[in-house]
Coordinates of C-alpha atoms in Angstrom, one line a residue:
M93 CA 81.6 84.1 103.4
S94 CA 83.9 84.3 100.4
N95 CA 84.9 81.7 97.8
S96 CA 88.1 83.7 97.0
S97 CA 91.5 82.3 98.0
Y98 CA 92.9 85.8 98.6
P99 CA 92.0 88.8 100.8
F100 CA 90.4 91.8 99.1
I101 CA 92.2 95.0 99.9
A102 CA 89.7 97.9 99.8
F103 CA 90.4 100.3 102.6
D104 CA 88.9 103.7 102.7
P105 CA 92.0 106.0 102.3
V106 CA 90.3 108.6 104.5
A107 CA 90.8 107.8 108.2
F108 CA 88.4 110.4 109.4
S109 CA 87.0 113.8 108.6
L110 CA 87.1 117.1 110.5
G111 CA 84.4 119.1 109.0
P112 CA 85.4 119.7 105.4
L113 CA 88.9 118.4 106.0
D114 CA 89.6 114.7 105.1
V115 CA 92.5 113.2 107.0
H116 CA 94.1 110.4 105.0
W117 CA 95.8 107.4 106.4
Y118 CA 98.9 108.3 104.3
G119 CA 99.1 111.6 106.1
I120 CA 98.8 109.9 109.4
T121 CA 101.8 107.6 108.6
Y122 CA 103.8 110.6 107.7
L123 CA 102.9 112.2 111.1
L124 CA 103.9 109.0 112.9
A125 CA 107.2 108.9 111.0
F126 CA 108.1 112.4 112.1
L127 CA 107.0 111.6 115.7
F128 CA 109.2 108.6 115.7
F129 CA 112.1 110.5 114.3
W130 CA 111.8 113.1 117.1
S131 CA 111.3 110.7 120.0
Y132 CA 114.0 108.2 119.0
G133 CA 116.4 111.0 118.0
S134 CA 115.8 112.7 121.4
W135 CA 116.5 109.4 123.1
L136 CA 119.8 109.0 121.2
A137 CA 120.7 112.5 122.0
N138 CA 120.1 112.0 125.7
N139 CA 121.7 108.5 126.0
R140 CA 124.5 108.5 123.4
A141 CA 126.6 111.6 124.5
W142 CA 129.3 110.9 121.9
W143 CA 126.9 111.9 119.1
G144 CA 127.1 115.5 120.5
W145 CA 123.4 116.3 119.9
S146 CA 120.7 117.7 122.1
S147 CA 117.0 116.9 122.0
Q148 CA 116.4 120.6 121.0
E149 CA 118.6 120.2 118.0
V150 CA 116.7 117.0 117.0
G151 CA 113.5 119.0 116.9
D152 CA 115.2 121.9 115.0
F153 CA 116.6 119.5 112.4
L154 CA 113.2 117.8 112.0
F155 CA 111.7 121.1 110.7
Y156 CA 114.2 121.2 107.9
A157 CA 113.9 117.5 107.2
M158 CA 110.1 117.7 106.9
L159 CA 110.5 120.5 104.2
G160 CA 113.2 118.5 102.4
V161 CA 111.2 115.3 102.4
V162 CA 108.0 116.8 101.2
V163 CA 109.4 119.2 98.6
G164 CA 112.1 116.8 97.4
G165 CA 109.8 113.9 97.4
R166 CA 107.2 115.6 95.3
L167 CA 109.7 117.1 92.8
G168 CA 111.4 113.7 92.6
Y169 CA 108.2 112.0 91.6
V170 CA 107.2 114.6 89.1
F171 CA 110.7 114.6 87.4
F172 CA 111.5 110.9 87.6
Y173 CA 108.1 109.4 87.1
G174 CA 105.6 112.0 85.8
F175 CA 107.6 114.5 83.7
Q176 CA 105.2 114.0 80.7
N177 CA 102.3 114.9 83.0
L178 CA 104.1 118.1 84.0
L179 CA 104.7 119.1 80.4
E180 CA 101.0 118.6 79.6
D181 CA 99.8 120.2 82.9
P182 CA 102.2 122.4 84.9
M183 CA 99.8 122.3 87.9
F184 CA 100.4 118.6 88.2
L185 CA 103.3 119.5 90.4
F186 CA 100.9 120.7 93.1
R187 CA 98.4 117.8 92.8
I188 CA 100.0 115.7 95.4
T189 CA 97.0 113.2 95.4
Q190 CA 98.0 112.3 91.8
G191 CA 101.2 110.2 91.9
G192 CA 102.4 111.0 95.4
M193 CA 106.0 111.1 96.4
S194 CA 109.4 109.6 95.4
F195 CA 111.8 108.3 98.0
H196 CA 114.8 109.2 95.8
G197 CA 113.6 112.7 95.5
G198 CA 112.9 112.9 99.2
L199 CA 116.5 111.6 99.8
V200 CA 117.9 114.5 97.8
G201 CA 115.7 116.9 99.7
S202 CA 117.0 115.4 103.0
L203 CA 120.6 115.8 101.9
V204 CA 120.0 119.5 101.3
A205 CA 118.5 119.7 104.8
I206 CA 121.5 117.9 106.3
W207 CA 123.9 120.3 104.5
W208 CA 121.9 123.4 105.6
F209 CA 121.6 122.2 109.2
G210 CA 125.3 121.4 109.4
R211 CA 126.2 124.9 108.2
R212 CA 123.9 126.5 110.8
T213 CA 125.2 124.4 113.7
G214 CA 128.9 124.2 112.8
R215 CA 128.8 120.5 112.0
T216 CA 130.2 118.6 109.0
F217 CA 127.8 117.0 106.6
W218 CA 128.7 113.5 107.8
Q219 CA 128.3 114.4 111.5
V220 CA 124.7 115.2 110.7
A221 CA 124.0 112.4 108.2
D222 CA 125.4 109.7 110.4
F223 CA 123.1 110.7 113.3
V224 CA 120.1 111.0 111.1
A225 CA 120.5 107.8 109.0
P226 CA 119.3 105.3 111.8
L227 CA 116.2 107.4 112.4
V228 CA 114.9 107.1 108.8
P229 CA 114.0 103.5 108.1
V230 CA 111.0 103.3 110.4
G231 CA 109.5 106.3 108.7
L232 CA 110.1 104.6 105.3
G233 CA 108.3 101.5 106.6
L234 CA 105.4 103.5 107.9
G235 CA 105.1 105.2 104.5
R236 CA 104.9 101.8 102.8
I237 CA 102.1 100.8 105.2
G238 CA 100.3 104.0 104.1
N239 CA 100.7 102.8 100.5
F240 CA 99.2 99.5 101.4
I241 CA 96.2 101.0 103.2
G242 CA 95.7 103.4 100.3
G243 CA 95.7 100.4 97.9
E244 CA 98.5 101.9 95.8
L245 CA 101.9 100.8 94.5
W246 CA 100.8 97.2 94.5
G247 CA 102.9 94.3 93.3
R248 CA 102.9 92.1 90.3
Y249 CA 100.5 89.3 89.6
S250 CA 101.1 86.3 91.9
D251 CA 99.5 83.0 92.9
A252 CA 101.5 82.9 96.2
P253 CA 99.4 81.9 99.2
W254 CA 99.9 85.3 100.7
A255 CA 99.0 87.2 97.5
M256 CA 96.2 89.8 97.7
I257 CA 93.6 91.4 95.4
F258 CA 93.9 95.2 95.4
A259 CA 90.6 96.7 94.4
N260 CA 92.2 99.9 93.0
S261 CA 94.4 97.8 90.7
I262 CA 91.3 96.5 88.9
Q263 CA 89.5 99.8 88.5
A264 CA 90.1 103.3 89.7
G265 CA 88.3 103.9 93.0
G266 CA 87.6 100.1 93.2
W267 CA 87.8 100.2 97.0
Q268 CA 84.3 101.6 97.1
S269 CA 82.7 99.4 94.4
E270 CA 80.1 97.0 95.9
E271 CA 79.9 95.2 92.6
L272 CA 83.6 94.6 92.5
E273 CA 83.5 93.2 96.1
A274 CA 80.6 90.9 95.2
T275 CA 82.5 89.6 92.2
W276 CA 85.5 88.9 94.5
R277 CA 83.4 86.9 96.8
T278 CA 82.6 84.5 94.0
G279 CA 86.3 83.8 93.5
A280 CA 86.2 85.2 89.9
L281 CA 89.0 87.7 90.7
D282 CA 91.5 85.2 92.0
H283 CA 93.5 85.5 88.8
L284 CA 94.1 89.2 89.6
A285 CA 95.9 88.6 92.9
R286 CA 99.2 90.4 93.4
H287 CA 102.2 90.5 95.6
P288 CA 101.7 92.8 98.6
S289 CA 105.0 94.5 97.7
Q290 CA 104.2 97.5 99.9
L291 CA 104.5 95.1 102.9
Y292 CA 107.7 93.6 101.5
Q293 CA 109.2 97.1 101.4
A294 CA 107.9 98.0 104.9
L295 CA 109.7 94.9 106.2
G296 CA 112.9 95.3 104.3
E297 CA 113.7 99.0 104.0
G298 CA 111.7 99.7 107.2
L299 CA 112.1 97.2 110.0
V300 CA 115.1 95.1 108.9
L301 CA 117.2 98.2 107.9
F302 CA 116.3 99.9 111.1
I303 CA 117.6 97.0 113.1
V304 CA 120.8 96.7 111.1
L305 CA 121.6 100.5 111.5
A306 CA 120.6 100.5 115.2
I307 CA 123.1 97.7 115.9
F308 CA 125.8 99.1 113.7
S309 CA 125.6 102.6 115.2
R310 CA 125.6 101.5 118.9
K311 CA 129.2 102.5 119.1
P312 CA 131.2 105.2 117.4
R313 CA 132.1 104.5 113.8
P314 CA 134.3 106.3 111.3
A315 CA 132.7 109.4 109.8
A316 CA 130.3 108.5 106.9
A317 CA 130.2 104.8 107.7
V318 CA 126.7 104.8 109.1
S319 CA 125.5 106.9 106.1
G320 CA 127.2 104.5 103.7
L321 CA 125.5 101.5 105.2
F322 CA 122.1 103.2 105.0
L323 CA 122.6 103.8 101.2
I324 CA 123.7 100.2 100.7
G325 CA 120.9 98.7 102.8
Y326 CA 118.1 100.8 101.2
G327 CA 119.4 100.4 97.7
V328 CA 119.6 96.6 98.0
F329 CA 116.2 96.2 99.7
R330 CA 114.5 98.5 97.1
F331 CA 116.3 96.8 94.2
V332 CA 115.0 93.4 95.3
A333 CA 111.5 94.7 96.0
E334 CA 111.3 95.9 92.4
F335 CA 111.2 92.3 91.2
F336 CA 107.8 92.0 92.9
R337 CA 106.5 95.5 92.5
E338 CA 104.4 96.5 89.5
P339 CA 106.2 99.2 87.5
D340 CA 104.6 102.6 87.1
E341 CA 102.0 102.2 84.4
H342 CA 103.1 105.2 82.3
L343 CA 106.8 104.0 82.5
G344 CA 106.6 100.3 82.4
F345 CA 109.9 98.5 82.1
I346 CA 113.0 100.5 81.2
A347 CA 114.6 97.6 79.5
G348 CA 113.7 94.0 78.8
E349 CA 110.9 92.6 81.1
W350 CA 112.7 93.3 84.4
L351 CA 114.6 96.6 84.6
T352 CA 112.5 99.3 86.3
M353 CA 113.0 103.0 87.2
G354 CA 113.2 102.0 90.8
M355 CA 116.2 99.7 90.0
V356 CA 117.9 102.4 87.9
L357 CA 117.7 104.9 90.8
S358 CA 118.7 102.4 93.5
L359 CA 121.8 100.9 92.0
P360 CA 123.8 104.1 92.2
M361 CA 122.8 104.3 95.9
V362 CA 124.4 100.9 96.5
L363 CA 127.6 101.8 94.6
A364 CA 127.8 105.2 96.4
G365 CA 127.3 103.5 99.7
L366 CA 130.0 101.0 99.1
F367 CA 132.4 103.7 98.0
I368 CA 131.6 105.8 101.0
M369 CA 132.1 102.9 103.5
V370 CA 135.4 101.9 101.9
F371 CA 136.6 105.4 101.9
A372 CA 135.4 106.0 105.5
Y373 CA 137.5 103.1 106.9
R374 CA 140.6 103.8 104.8
H375 CA 140.7 107.6 105.2
K376 CA 139.6 109.9 108.0
L377 CA 136.7 112.1 106.9
P378 CA 135.7 115.2 108.7

């Protein structure tokens, strides 16, 4: 029994081991995201002929997308959030267990993959981007669930009934501390409860955005319209989530006690998405 009012989040980040190889939950969520992309993309290719895609092309694009997401995501994190670490230790770029990935960097990598695949297949940038956009949100949601299981990117302090106590937010590696868990059971850690902002993001930029894009793209739209809606949707959901998410410790607030790097990077996405949608409906894009 526990006297705490809040659940204690202390999952082992390693799902299982294969000999010397540890398989992390975060890696499993990435794999599930890519599997969903391929399966749902293949379904769209086979059932929405007006997209002009084949299931084989979905698999081919996924290869480029995986490279773009992983390379861009890591570079984005290092340059947006950990540049000082890079200056002090150039090998930080390759230590993917330290700091992880950045969505905004992954987005840039994905845009490069879209452009490259379009050139190889004779499609315009928007023909590729509009098909790909509805396939992305579920992967984003799965990634946030991976963050939750890994006990990282937690939210700000909260006394909401659904708040949670993240062991790793109290001490590094806290998920494996029996002493910390014993203290939690007494209720002495209740003042350290936080918003489960990872789950907020999984719901918003994952499930809800997927539903919105799936409905919007059920019939042909002007070129770039689906992509524009994706940028607006993600930017809005991420901007709102930043009010509940703890800023990166080494960055803190960019201005005042509310503006974060996530907000700074998301606002241009919203503005770009609005511009693209307006332009798409007023002018015919290739």
